[in-house]
Coordinates of C-alpha atoms and ligand atoms in Angstrom, one line a residue:
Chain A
X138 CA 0.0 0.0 0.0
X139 CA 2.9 2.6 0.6
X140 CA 3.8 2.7 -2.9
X141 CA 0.4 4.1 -3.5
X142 CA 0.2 6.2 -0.6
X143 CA 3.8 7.8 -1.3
X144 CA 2.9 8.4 -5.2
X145 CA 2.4 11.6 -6.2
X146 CA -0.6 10.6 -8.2
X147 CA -2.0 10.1 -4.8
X148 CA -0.5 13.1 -2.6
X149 CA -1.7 15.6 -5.2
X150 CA -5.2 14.4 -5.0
X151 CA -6.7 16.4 -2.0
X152 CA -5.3 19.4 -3.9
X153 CA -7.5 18.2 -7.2
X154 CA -10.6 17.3 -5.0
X155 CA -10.7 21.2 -3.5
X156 CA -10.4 22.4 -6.9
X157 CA -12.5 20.1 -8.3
X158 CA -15.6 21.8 -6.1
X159 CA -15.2 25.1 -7.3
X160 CA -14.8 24.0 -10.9
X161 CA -18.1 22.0 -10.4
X162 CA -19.4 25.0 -8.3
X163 CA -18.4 28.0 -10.9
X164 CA -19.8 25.6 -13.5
X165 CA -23.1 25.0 -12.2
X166 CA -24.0 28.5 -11.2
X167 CA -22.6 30.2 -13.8
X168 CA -24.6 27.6 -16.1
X169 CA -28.2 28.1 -14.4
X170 CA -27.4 31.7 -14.2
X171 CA -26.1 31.3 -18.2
X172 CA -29.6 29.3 -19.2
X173 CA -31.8 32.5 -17.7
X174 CA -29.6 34.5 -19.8
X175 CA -30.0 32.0 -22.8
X176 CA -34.0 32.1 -22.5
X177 CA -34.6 35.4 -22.5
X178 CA -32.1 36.3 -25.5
X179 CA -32.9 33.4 -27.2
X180 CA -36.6 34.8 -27.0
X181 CA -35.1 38.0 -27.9
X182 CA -33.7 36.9 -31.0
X183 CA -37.1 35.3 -31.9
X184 CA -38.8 38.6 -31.6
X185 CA -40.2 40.1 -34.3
X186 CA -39.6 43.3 -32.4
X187 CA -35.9 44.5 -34.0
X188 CA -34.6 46.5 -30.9
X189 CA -34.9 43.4 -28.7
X190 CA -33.7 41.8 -31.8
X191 CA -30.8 43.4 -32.3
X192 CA -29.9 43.7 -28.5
X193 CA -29.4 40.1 -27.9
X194 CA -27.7 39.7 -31.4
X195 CA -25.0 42.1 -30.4
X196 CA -25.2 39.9 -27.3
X197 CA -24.5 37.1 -28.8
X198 CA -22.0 38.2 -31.7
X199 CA -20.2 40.0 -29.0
X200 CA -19.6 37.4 -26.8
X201 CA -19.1 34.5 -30.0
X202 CA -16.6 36.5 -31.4
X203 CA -14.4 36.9 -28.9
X204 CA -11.8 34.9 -26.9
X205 CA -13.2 33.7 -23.3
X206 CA -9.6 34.3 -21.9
X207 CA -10.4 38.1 -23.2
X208 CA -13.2 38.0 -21.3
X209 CA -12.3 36.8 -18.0
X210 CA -10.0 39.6 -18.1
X211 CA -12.4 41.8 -18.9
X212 CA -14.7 40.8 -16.5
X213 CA -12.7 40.5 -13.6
X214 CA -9.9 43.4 -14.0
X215 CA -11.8 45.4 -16.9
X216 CA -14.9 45.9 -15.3
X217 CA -13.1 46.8 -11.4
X218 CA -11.7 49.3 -13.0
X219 CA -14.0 50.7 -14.7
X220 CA -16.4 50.8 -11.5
X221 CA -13.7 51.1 -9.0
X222 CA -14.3 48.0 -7.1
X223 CA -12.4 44.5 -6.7
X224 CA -14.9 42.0 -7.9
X225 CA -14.3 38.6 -6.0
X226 CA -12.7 35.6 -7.9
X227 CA -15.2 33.3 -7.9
X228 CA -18.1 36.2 -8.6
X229 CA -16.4 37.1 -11.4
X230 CA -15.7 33.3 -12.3
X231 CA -19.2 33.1 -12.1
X232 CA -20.4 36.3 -14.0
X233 CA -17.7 35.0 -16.9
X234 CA -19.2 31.6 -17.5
X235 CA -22.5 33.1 -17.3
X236 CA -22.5 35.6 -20.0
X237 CA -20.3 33.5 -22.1
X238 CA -23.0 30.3 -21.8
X239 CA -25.7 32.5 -21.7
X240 CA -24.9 33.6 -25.5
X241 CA -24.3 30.2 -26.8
X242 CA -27.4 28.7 -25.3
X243 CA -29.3 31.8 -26.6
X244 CA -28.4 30.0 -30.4
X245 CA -29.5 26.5 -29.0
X246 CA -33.0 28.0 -27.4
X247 CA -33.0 30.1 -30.5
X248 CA -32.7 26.8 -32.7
X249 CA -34.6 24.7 -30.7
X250 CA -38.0 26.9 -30.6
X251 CA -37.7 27.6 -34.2
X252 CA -37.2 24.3 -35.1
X253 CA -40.9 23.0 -33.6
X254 CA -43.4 23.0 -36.6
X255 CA -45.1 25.8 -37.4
X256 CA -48.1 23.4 -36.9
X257 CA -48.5 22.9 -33.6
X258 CA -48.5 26.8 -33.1
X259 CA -51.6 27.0 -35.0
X260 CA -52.7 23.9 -33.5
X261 CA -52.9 25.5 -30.1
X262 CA -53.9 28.7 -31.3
X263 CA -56.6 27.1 -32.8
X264 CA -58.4 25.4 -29.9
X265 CA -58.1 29.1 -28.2
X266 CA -54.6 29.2 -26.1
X267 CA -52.7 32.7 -25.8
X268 CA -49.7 33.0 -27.3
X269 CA -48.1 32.7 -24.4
X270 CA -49.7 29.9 -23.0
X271 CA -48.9 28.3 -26.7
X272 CA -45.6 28.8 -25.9
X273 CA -45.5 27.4 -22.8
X274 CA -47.4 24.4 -22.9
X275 CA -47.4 23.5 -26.5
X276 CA -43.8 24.8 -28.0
X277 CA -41.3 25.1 -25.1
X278 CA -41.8 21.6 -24.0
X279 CA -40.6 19.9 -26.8
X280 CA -38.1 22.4 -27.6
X281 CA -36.6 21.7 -24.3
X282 CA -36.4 18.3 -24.8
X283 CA -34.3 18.9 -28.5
X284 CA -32.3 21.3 -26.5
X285 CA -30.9 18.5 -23.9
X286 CA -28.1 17.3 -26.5
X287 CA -26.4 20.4 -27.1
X288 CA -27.1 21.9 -23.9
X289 CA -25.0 18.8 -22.2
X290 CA -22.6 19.7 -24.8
X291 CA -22.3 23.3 -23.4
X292 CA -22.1 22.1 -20.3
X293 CA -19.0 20.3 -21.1
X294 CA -17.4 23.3 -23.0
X295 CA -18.4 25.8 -19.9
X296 CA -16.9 23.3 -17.4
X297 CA -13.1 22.8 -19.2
X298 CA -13.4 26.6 -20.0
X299 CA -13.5 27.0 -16.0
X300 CA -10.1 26.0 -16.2
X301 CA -9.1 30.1 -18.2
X302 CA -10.0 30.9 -14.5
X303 CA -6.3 29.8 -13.6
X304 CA -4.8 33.0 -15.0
X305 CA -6.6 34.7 -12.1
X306 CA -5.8 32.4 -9.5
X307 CA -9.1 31.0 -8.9
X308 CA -8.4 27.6 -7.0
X309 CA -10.3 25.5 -9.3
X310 CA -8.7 22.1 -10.7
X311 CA -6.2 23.4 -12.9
X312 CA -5.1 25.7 -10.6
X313 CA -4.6 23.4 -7.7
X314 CA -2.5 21.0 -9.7
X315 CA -0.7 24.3 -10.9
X316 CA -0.1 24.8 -7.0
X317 CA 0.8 21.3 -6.3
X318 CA 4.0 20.6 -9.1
X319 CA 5.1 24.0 -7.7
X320 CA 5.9 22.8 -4.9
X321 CA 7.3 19.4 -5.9
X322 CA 8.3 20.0 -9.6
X323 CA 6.1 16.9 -10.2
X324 CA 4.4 18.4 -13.0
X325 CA 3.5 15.1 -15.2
X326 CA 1.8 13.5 -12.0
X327 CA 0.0 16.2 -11.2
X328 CA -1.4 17.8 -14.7
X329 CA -2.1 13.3 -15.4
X330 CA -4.4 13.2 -12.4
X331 CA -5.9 16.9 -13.4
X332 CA -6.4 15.3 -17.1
X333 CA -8.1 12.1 -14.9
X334 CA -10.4 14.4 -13.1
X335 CA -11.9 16.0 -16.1
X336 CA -12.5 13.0 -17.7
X337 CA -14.3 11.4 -15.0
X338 CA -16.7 14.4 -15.5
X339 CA -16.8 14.8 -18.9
X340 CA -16.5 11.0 -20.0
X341 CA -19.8 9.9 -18.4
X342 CA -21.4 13.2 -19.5
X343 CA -20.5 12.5 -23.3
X344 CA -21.7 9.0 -23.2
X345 CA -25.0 10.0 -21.2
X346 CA -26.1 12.4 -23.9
X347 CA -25.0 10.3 -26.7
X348 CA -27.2 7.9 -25.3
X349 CA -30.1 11.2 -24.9
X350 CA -29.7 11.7 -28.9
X351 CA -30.5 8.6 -30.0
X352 CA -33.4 8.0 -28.0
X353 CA -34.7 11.7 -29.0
X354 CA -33.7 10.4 -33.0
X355 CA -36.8 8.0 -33.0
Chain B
X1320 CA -73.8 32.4 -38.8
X1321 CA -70.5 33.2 -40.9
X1322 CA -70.3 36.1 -43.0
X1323 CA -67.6 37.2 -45.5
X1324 CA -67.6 40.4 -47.5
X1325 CA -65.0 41.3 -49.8
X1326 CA -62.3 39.3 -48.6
X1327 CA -58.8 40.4 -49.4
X1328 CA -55.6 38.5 -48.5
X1329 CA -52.0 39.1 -49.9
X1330 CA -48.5 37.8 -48.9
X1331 CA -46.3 40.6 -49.4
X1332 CA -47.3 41.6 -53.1
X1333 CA -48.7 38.3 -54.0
X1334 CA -52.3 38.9 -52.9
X1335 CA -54.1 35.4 -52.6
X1336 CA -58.0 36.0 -52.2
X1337 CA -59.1 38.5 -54.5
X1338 CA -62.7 39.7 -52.8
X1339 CA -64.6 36.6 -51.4
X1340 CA -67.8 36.4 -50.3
X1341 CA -69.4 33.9 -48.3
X1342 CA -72.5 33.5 -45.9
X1343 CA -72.5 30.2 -44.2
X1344 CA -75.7 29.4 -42.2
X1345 CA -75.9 27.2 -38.7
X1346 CA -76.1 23.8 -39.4
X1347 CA -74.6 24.1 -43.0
X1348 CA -72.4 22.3 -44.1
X1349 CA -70.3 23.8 -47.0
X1350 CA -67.7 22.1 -49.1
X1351 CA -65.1 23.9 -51.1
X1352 CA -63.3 22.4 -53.6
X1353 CA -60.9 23.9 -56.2
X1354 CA -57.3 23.7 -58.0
X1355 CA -54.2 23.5 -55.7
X1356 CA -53.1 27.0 -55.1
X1357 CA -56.3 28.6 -55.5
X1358 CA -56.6 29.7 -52.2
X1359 CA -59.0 27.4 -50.7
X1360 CA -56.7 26.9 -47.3
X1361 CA -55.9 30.7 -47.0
X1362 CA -59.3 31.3 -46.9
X1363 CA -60.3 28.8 -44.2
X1364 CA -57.4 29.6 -41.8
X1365 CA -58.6 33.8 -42.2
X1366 CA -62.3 32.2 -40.9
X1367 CA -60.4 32.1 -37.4
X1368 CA -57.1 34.3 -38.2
X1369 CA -54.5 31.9 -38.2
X1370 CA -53.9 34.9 -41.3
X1371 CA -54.4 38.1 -40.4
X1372 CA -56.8 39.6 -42.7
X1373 CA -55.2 42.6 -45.4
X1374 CA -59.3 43.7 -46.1
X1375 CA -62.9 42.7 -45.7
X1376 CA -65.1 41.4 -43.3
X1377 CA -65.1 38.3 -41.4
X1378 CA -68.3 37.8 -39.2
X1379 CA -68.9 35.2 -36.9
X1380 CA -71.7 34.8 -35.0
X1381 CA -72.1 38.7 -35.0
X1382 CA -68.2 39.4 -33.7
X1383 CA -66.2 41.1 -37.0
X1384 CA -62.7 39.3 -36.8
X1385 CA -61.2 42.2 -38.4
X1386 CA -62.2 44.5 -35.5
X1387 CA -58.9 45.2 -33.8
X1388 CA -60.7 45.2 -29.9
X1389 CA -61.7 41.4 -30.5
X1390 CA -60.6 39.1 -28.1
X1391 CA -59.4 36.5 -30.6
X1392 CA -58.3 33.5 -28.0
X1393 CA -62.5 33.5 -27.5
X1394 CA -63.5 33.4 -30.9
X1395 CA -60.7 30.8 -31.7
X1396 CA -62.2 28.6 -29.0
X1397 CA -66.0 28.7 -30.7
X1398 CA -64.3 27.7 -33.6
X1399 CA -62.5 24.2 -34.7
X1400 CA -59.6 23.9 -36.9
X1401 CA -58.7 20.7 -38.3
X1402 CA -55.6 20.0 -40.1
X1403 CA -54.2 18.1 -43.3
X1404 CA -51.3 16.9 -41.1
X1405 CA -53.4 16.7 -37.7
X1406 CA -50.6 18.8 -35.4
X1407 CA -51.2 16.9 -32.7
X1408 CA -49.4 17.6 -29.6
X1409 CA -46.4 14.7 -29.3
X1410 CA -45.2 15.3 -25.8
X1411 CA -49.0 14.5 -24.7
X1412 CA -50.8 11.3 -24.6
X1413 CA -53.9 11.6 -26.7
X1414 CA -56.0 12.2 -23.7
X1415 CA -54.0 15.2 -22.8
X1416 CA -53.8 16.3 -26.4
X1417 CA -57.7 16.4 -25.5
X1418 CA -58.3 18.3 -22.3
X1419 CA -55.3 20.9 -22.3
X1420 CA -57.8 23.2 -24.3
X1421 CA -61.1 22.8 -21.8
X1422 CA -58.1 23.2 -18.8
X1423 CA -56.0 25.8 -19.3
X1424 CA -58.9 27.9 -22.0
X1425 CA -61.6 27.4 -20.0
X1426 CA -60.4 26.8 -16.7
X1427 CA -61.7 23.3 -16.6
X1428 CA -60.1 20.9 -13.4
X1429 CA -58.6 17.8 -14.8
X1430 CA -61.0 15.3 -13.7
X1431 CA -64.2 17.8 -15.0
X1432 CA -62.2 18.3 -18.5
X1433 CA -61.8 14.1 -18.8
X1434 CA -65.3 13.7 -18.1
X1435 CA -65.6 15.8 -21.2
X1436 CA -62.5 14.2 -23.1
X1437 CA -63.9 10.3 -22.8
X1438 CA -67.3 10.5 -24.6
X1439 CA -65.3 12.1 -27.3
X1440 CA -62.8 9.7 -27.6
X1441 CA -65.5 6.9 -28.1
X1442 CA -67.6 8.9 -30.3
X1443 CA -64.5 8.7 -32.7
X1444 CA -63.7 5.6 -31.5
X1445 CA -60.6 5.8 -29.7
X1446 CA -61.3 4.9 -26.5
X1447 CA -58.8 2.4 -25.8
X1448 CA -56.0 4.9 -26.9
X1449 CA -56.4 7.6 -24.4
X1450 CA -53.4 6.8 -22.8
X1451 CA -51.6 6.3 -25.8
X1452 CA -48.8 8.5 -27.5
X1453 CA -49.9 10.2 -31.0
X1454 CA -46.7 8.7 -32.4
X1455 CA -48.2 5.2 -31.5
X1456 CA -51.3 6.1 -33.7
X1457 CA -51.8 5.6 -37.2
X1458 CA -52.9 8.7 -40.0
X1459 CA -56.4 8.1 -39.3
X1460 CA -56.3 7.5 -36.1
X1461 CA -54.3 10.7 -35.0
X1462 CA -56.8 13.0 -37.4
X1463 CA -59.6 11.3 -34.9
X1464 CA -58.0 12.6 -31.8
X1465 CA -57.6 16.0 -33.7
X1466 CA -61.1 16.4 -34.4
X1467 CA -61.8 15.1 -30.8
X1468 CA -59.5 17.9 -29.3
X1469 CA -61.1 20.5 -31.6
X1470 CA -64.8 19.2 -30.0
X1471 CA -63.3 19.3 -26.7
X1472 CA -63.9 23.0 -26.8
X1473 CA -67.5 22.5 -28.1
X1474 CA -67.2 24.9 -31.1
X1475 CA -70.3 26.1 -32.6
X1476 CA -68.3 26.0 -36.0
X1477 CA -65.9 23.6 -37.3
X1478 CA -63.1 24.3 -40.0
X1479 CA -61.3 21.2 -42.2
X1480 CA -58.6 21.8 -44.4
X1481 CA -58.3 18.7 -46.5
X1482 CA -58.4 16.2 -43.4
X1483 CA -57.9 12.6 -45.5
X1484 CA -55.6 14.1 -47.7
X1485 CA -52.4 12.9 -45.9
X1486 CA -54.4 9.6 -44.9
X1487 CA -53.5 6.2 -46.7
X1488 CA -57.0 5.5 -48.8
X1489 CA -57.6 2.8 -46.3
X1490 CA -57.9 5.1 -43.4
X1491 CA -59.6 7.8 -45.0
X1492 CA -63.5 6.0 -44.6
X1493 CA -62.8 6.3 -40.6
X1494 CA -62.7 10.2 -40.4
X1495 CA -65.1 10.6 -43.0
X1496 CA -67.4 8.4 -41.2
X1497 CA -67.0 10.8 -38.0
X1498 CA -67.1 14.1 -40.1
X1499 CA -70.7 12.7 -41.1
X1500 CA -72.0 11.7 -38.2
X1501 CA -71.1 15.7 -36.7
X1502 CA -72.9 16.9 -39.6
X1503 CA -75.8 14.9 -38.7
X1504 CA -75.8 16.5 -35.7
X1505 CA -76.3 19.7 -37.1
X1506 CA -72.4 20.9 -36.7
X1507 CA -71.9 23.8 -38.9
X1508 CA -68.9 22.3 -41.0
X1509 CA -66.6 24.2 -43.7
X1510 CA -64.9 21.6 -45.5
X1511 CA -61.8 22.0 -47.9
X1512 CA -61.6 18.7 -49.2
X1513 CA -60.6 16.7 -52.4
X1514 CA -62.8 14.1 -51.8
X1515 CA -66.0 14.9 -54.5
X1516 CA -68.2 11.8 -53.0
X1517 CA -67.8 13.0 -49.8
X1518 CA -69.1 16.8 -50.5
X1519 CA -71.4 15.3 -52.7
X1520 CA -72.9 13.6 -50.0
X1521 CA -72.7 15.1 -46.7
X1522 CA -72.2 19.0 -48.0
X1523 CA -75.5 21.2 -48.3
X1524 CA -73.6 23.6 -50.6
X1525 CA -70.7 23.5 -52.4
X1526 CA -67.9 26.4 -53.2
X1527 CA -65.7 26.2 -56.1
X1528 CA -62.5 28.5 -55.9
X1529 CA -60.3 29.3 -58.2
X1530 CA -57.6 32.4 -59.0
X1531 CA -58.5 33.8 -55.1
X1532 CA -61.8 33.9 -56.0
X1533 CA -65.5 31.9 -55.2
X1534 CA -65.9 31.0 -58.9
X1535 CA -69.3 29.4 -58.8
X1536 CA -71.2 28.1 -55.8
X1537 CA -74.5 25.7 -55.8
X1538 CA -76.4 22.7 -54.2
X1539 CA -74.0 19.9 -54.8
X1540 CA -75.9 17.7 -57.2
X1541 CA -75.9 21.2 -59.3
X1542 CA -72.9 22.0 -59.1
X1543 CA -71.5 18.9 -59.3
X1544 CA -73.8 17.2 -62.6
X1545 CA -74.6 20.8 -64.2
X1546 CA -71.5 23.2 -63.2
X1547 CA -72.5 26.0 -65.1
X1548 CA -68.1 28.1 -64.8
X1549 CA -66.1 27.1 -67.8
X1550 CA -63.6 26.6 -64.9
X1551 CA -65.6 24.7 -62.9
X1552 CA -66.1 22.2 -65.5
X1553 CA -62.5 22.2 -66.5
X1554 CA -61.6 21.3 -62.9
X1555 CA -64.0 18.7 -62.6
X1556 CA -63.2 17.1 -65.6
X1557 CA -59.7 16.6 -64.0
X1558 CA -61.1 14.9 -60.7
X1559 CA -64.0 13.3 -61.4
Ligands
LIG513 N1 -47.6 31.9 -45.4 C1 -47.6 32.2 -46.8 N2 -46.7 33.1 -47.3 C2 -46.6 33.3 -48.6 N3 -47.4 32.8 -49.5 C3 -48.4 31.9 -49.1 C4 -48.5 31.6 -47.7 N4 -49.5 30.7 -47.6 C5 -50.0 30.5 -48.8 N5 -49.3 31.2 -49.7 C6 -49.6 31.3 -51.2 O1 -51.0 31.5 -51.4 C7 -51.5 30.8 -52.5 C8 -52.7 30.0 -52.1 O2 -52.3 29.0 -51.1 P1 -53.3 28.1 -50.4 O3 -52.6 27.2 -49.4 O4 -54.4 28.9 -49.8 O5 -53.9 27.2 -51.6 P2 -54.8 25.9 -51.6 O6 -56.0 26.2 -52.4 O7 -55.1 25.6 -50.2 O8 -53.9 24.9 -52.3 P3 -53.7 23.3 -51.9 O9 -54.9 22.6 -52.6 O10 -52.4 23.0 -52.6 O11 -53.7 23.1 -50.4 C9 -50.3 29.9 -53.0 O12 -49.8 30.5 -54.1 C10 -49.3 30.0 -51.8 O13 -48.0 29.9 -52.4
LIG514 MG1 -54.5 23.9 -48.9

């Protein structure tokens, strides 16, 4: 047992497990607060209305078309500046993956609600539902289930982007490995067992949603 | 109980229904038949503005459609719409495709808008499938549950746009069948179909359209053995 117990692959792991939380944490959050976003400018973008539509496009071209590192940066040193405060790490972690999911999933709600015939619109206009209640009853519940696939897939993207965070010194699992071959220059340990943790997340995740797809297919 | 005057409809510059106009009476039941493109669906779908209306009047039951203060989730409700390609609601088993509209339009609990549901289902005679899926359900069966959900709401007036036409030829005697027996209750029916025995049969009048227009209407046996419109013969030279 003491050749386990001495490894590094083993030493470094309560340092992965720590960061491991707050990836998972910064990744959750910022993803629920990320799906709000995506709703309502994914609704935005539907609207025939072309201030809100061209608000949430620059939205979402804004945030597409640029680098999450860029981002991060500007979140978190761009935007105390500007205001004069020091936003905290993980807030800002959080704020970062938010806006930056929020604009991706704003495509996928975007795709999703457009992609639900026309039909049963007019089928539930027709038997007297409001728009609204249309859209909430009839359209958004199958819209949500086509949106499942790529919304795992996001989650995925959001959770290794969480790993940018490093450059600020959030102590998420990157960052803790980071921490851990600075101290014992046992960098290929350490960055094998950060590679290990992702995949146990992202592995699992993957095969779930392939899994999703094909039952969605039929 | 429907009235039309001068009905104008036009997609962008394209302009679809070139003045129609229609009085439909309770209890009628009034085919329309005509060449594909003519308008015929356009027309239906403006009787309970799935299209909005460029000009004209569309009166129903004394309400004008066209008057911008109507409350048009109301008048949708007294009306039916049935489809070519049924638009049933997949994420709901056919017993929830039936009673969403009694719940959530009129406020119906579940249990009250079931007791409702059932004697619909085995008046088409579905009863067995009201725990089914629609995807489970074949053509005909699926436009049975569609006409049931449209019933649900006990319209005074029921719209059909071409509701065998997707429907393998086997299937198509089992909605027509239930289409009849409404009319025999004295449903007042508007029927865009491209089944000629059927209007023949059941319809009291029948509409021919053509070109956006209302060509030539008449009793069916008129229209149908003595069609007086150039057009009208032409077209049912092709079909009959
Ligand atoms: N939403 C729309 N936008 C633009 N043009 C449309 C739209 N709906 C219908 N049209 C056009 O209006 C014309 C009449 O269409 P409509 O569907 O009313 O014909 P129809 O008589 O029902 O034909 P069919 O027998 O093929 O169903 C067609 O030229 C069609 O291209
Ligand atoms: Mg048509």
């Amino acid at each position: 047992m003491e050749f386990i117990t001495e490894s590094h692959y083993y030493r470094v792991m309560p340092f992965l497990l720590e960061g491991l939380v707050w990836t998972l944490l910064i990744t959750f959050v910022g993803l629920i607060i990320g799906f709000v976003l995506g709703a309502i400018f994914g609704f935005a973008r539907l609207s025939k209305n072309k201030l809100i539509y061209g608000i949430a496009t620059v939205y979402v071209e804004a945030v597409r078309g640029t680098p999450i590192l860029a981002q991060i940066l500007f979140i978190y040193f761009g935007l105390s500046d500007l205001m004069g405060v020091n936003i905290d790490k993980i807030t800002a972690s959080i704020i970062a993956i938010a806006i930056n999911a929020g604009a991706y999933i704003a495509e996928i709600v975007r795709g999703a609600v457009y992609s639900i015939d026309k039909g049963q619109e007019e089928a539930g206009r027709s038997i007297g539902l409001t728009r609204n209640q249309t859209m909430r009853y009839i359209i958004w519940p199958q819209a949500f289930r086509r949106m499942i696939p790529p919304l795992g897939n996001q989650f995925v993207i959001s959770l290794k982007d969480t790993s940018l965070f490093s450059v600020i010194a959030v102590g998420e699992l990157l960052y803790m490995g980071q921490q851990y071959y600075g101290m014992t220059f046992q960098a290929f340990q350490a960055l094998t067992m950060v590679c290990v943790m992702y995949l146990i997340i992202t592995v699992p995740t993957a095969i779930y949603l392939r899994r999703v797809e094909r039952r969605l297919d039929v | 109980m429907i009235t039309v005057k001068d009905l104008h409809k036009s997609f962008g510059s394209n302009e679809v229904l070139k003045g129609i106009n229609a009085e439909i009476k309770e209890k009628e039941v009034v085919c329309v038949i005509g060449p594909s493109g003519s308008g015929k669906s356009t027309f239906l779908r403006c009787l309970n503005l799935l299209e909005e209306v460029t000009s004209g009047d569309v009166i129903i039951q004394g309400d004008n459609l066209t008057d911008p203060k109507i409350n048009i989730n109301k008048i949708r409700s007294r009306v039916g719409m049935v489809f070519q390609h049924f638009n049933l609601f997949p994420h709901k088993t056919v017993l929830e495709n039936i009673t969403i509209g009694p719940i959530k339009v009129k406020g119906m609990k579940k249990a009250e808008a079931e007791k409702v549901a059932r004697p619909l289902l085995e008046k088409v005679g579905l009863s067995d499938k009201a725990d089914a899926y629609p995807e489970s359900l074949s053509g005909g069966q699926k436009q049975r549950v569609a006409i049931a959900r449209s019933l649900a709401m006990e319209p005074s007036i029921m719209l059909f746009d071409e509701p065998t036409s997707a429907l393998d030829p086997e299937l198509v005697g089992d909605v027509l069948e239930v289409m009849k027996d409404l009319a025999k209750e004295g449903m007042t029916m508007v029927v865009v179909t491209h089944e000629m025995g059927f209007a023949r049969e059941v319809g009291d009048r029948v509409l021919f359209m053509d070109e956006g227009v209302i060509m030539e209407e008449d009793l069916p046996e008129k229209l149908f053995g003595d069609p007086q419109n150039p057009r009208t013969q032409e077209f049912l030279s092709k079909v009959l």
